[in-house]
């Protein structure tokens, strides 16, 4: 999944520069937003599933059990933090693609209005 994110970041950086126009059509922007939304939901679900790790208790009162449980809770907290960061990252990208889609649709609407108003000039 991280490789996908790196590749997508490179594509976005190359394709969505101010003033360069759109490198994707409206359907592609919608699909990409949906893909990032799905990935965000998967990470969010993984955070939910990992909640048991942060509340684990040792099976006994001896030092080894307690120490093992403490380390497992710390690991679970680190995992939840990392998964939450990834979910937010995916949500940010989803929002960027939604925004780009909105700009694309607005640009198409503006072009259509211009062509309609200036019909004789383009023939």
Coordinates of C-alpha atoms in Angstrom, one line a residue:
X1 CA 0.0 0.0 0.0
X2 CA 2.8 2.4 0.8
X3 CA 4.3 1.8 -2.7
X4 CA 1.0 2.7 -4.2
X5 CA 1.0 5.9 -2.1
X6 CA 4.5 6.8 -3.3
X7 CA 3.5 6.3 -6.9
X8 CA 0.3 8.2 -6.5
X9 CA 2.2 11.1 -4.9
X10 CA 4.6 11.3 -7.8
X11 CA 1.7 11.3 -10.3
X12 CA -0.2 14.0 -8.3
X13 CA 2.9 16.1 -8.0
X14 CA 3.5 15.9 -11.8
X15 CA -0.1 16.3 -12.8
X16 CA -1.6 18.8 -10.5
X17 CA 0.6 21.9 -10.7
X18 CA -1.0 25.3 -10.5
X19 CA -1.8 26.6 -14.0
X20 CA -0.9 23.4 -15.8
X21 CA -4.5 22.3 -16.3
X22 CA -5.8 18.8 -15.6
X23 CA -3.9 15.6 -16.3
X24 CA -6.9 13.4 -15.5
X25 CA -10.5 13.4 -16.7
X26 CA -13.5 13.8 -14.4
X27 CA -14.1 10.0 -14.2
X28 CA -10.4 9.3 -13.3
X29 CA -10.5 11.9 -10.6
X30 CA -13.7 10.3 -9.1
X31 CA -12.1 6.9 -9.2
X32 CA -8.9 8.1 -7.6
X33 CA -10.9 9.8 -4.8
X34 CA -12.9 6.6 -4.3
X35 CA -9.7 4.6 -4.1
X36 CA -8.2 6.8 -1.5
X37 CA -11.5 6.9 0.4
X38 CA -11.5 3.1 0.5
X39 CA -7.9 3.0 1.7
X40 CA -8.7 5.5 4.4
X41 CA -11.6 3.3 5.6
X42 CA -9.4 0.2 5.6
X43 CA -6.8 2.0 7.8
X44 CA -9.6 3.3 10.1
X45 CA -11.0 -0.3 10.4
X46 CA -7.5 -1.5 11.2
X47 CA -7.3 1.1 14.0
X48 CA -10.6 -0.2 15.4
X49 CA -9.4 -3.8 15.2
X50 CA -6.1 -2.9 17.0
X51 CA -7.8 -1.4 20.0
X52 CA -7.5 -4.7 21.9
X53 CA -3.7 -4.4 21.8
X54 CA -3.7 -1.2 23.9
X55 CA -5.8 -2.7 26.6
X56 CA -4.1 -6.1 27.0
X57 CA -3.2 -7.3 30.5
X58 CA -0.7 -9.9 31.5
X59 CA -1.9 -13.4 32.3
X60 CA -0.3 -13.3 35.7
X61 CA 1.1 -11.0 38.3
X62 CA 4.8 -12.1 37.8
X63 CA 7.2 -9.7 36.3
X64 CA 7.4 -11.4 32.9
X65 CA 3.7 -11.3 32.3
X66 CA 3.4 -7.6 33.4
X67 CA 6.4 -6.6 31.4
X68 CA 5.2 -8.4 28.3
X69 CA 1.8 -6.8 28.6
X70 CA 3.4 -3.3 28.9
X71 CA 5.4 -3.8 25.8
X72 CA 2.5 -5.1 23.9
X73 CA 0.4 -2.1 24.9
X74 CA 3.2 0.3 23.8
X75 CA 3.5 -1.5 20.5
X76 CA -0.3 -1.4 20.1
X77 CA -0.3 2.4 20.7
X78 CA 2.5 2.9 18.2
X79 CA 0.6 0.8 15.7
X80 CA -2.6 2.8 16.2
X81 CA -0.8 6.0 15.8
X82 CA 0.8 4.9 12.6
X83 CA -2.5 3.6 11.2
X84 CA -4.3 6.8 12.2
X85 CA -1.6 8.9 10.4
X86 CA -2.0 6.8 7.3
X87 CA -5.8 7.1 7.4
X88 CA -5.5 10.9 7.6
X89 CA -3.0 10.9 4.7
X90 CA -5.5 8.9 2.6
X91 CA -8.3 11.2 3.6
X92 CA -6.2 14.3 2.6
X93 CA -5.5 12.8 -0.8
X94 CA -9.2 11.9 -1.2
X95 CA -10.1 15.5 -0.4
X96 CA -7.5 16.8 -2.9
X97 CA -9.0 14.6 -5.7
X98 CA -12.5 15.7 -4.8
X99 CA -11.3 19.3 -5.0
X100 CA -9.6 18.7 -8.3
X101 CA -12.8 17.1 -9.6
X102 CA -14.8 20.1 -8.6
X103 CA -12.3 22.4 -10.3
X104 CA -12.5 20.2 -13.4
X105 CA -16.3 20.3 -13.5
X106 CA -16.3 24.1 -13.0
X107 CA -13.8 24.5 -15.8
X108 CA -15.9 22.4 -18.1
X109 CA -19.1 24.3 -17.2
X110 CA -17.3 27.7 -17.8
X111 CA -16.0 26.5 -21.2
X112 CA -19.5 25.3 -22.1
X113 CA -21.0 28.6 -21.1
X114 CA -18.4 30.5 -23.1
X115 CA -19.0 28.4 -26.2
X116 CA -22.7 28.8 -25.9
X117 CA -22.4 32.6 -25.5
X118 CA -19.9 33.0 -28.3
X119 CA -21.3 30.4 -30.7
X120 CA -20.6 32.2 -33.9
X121 CA -17.0 33.0 -33.1
X122 CA -15.8 29.4 -32.9
X123 CA -17.3 28.1 -36.2

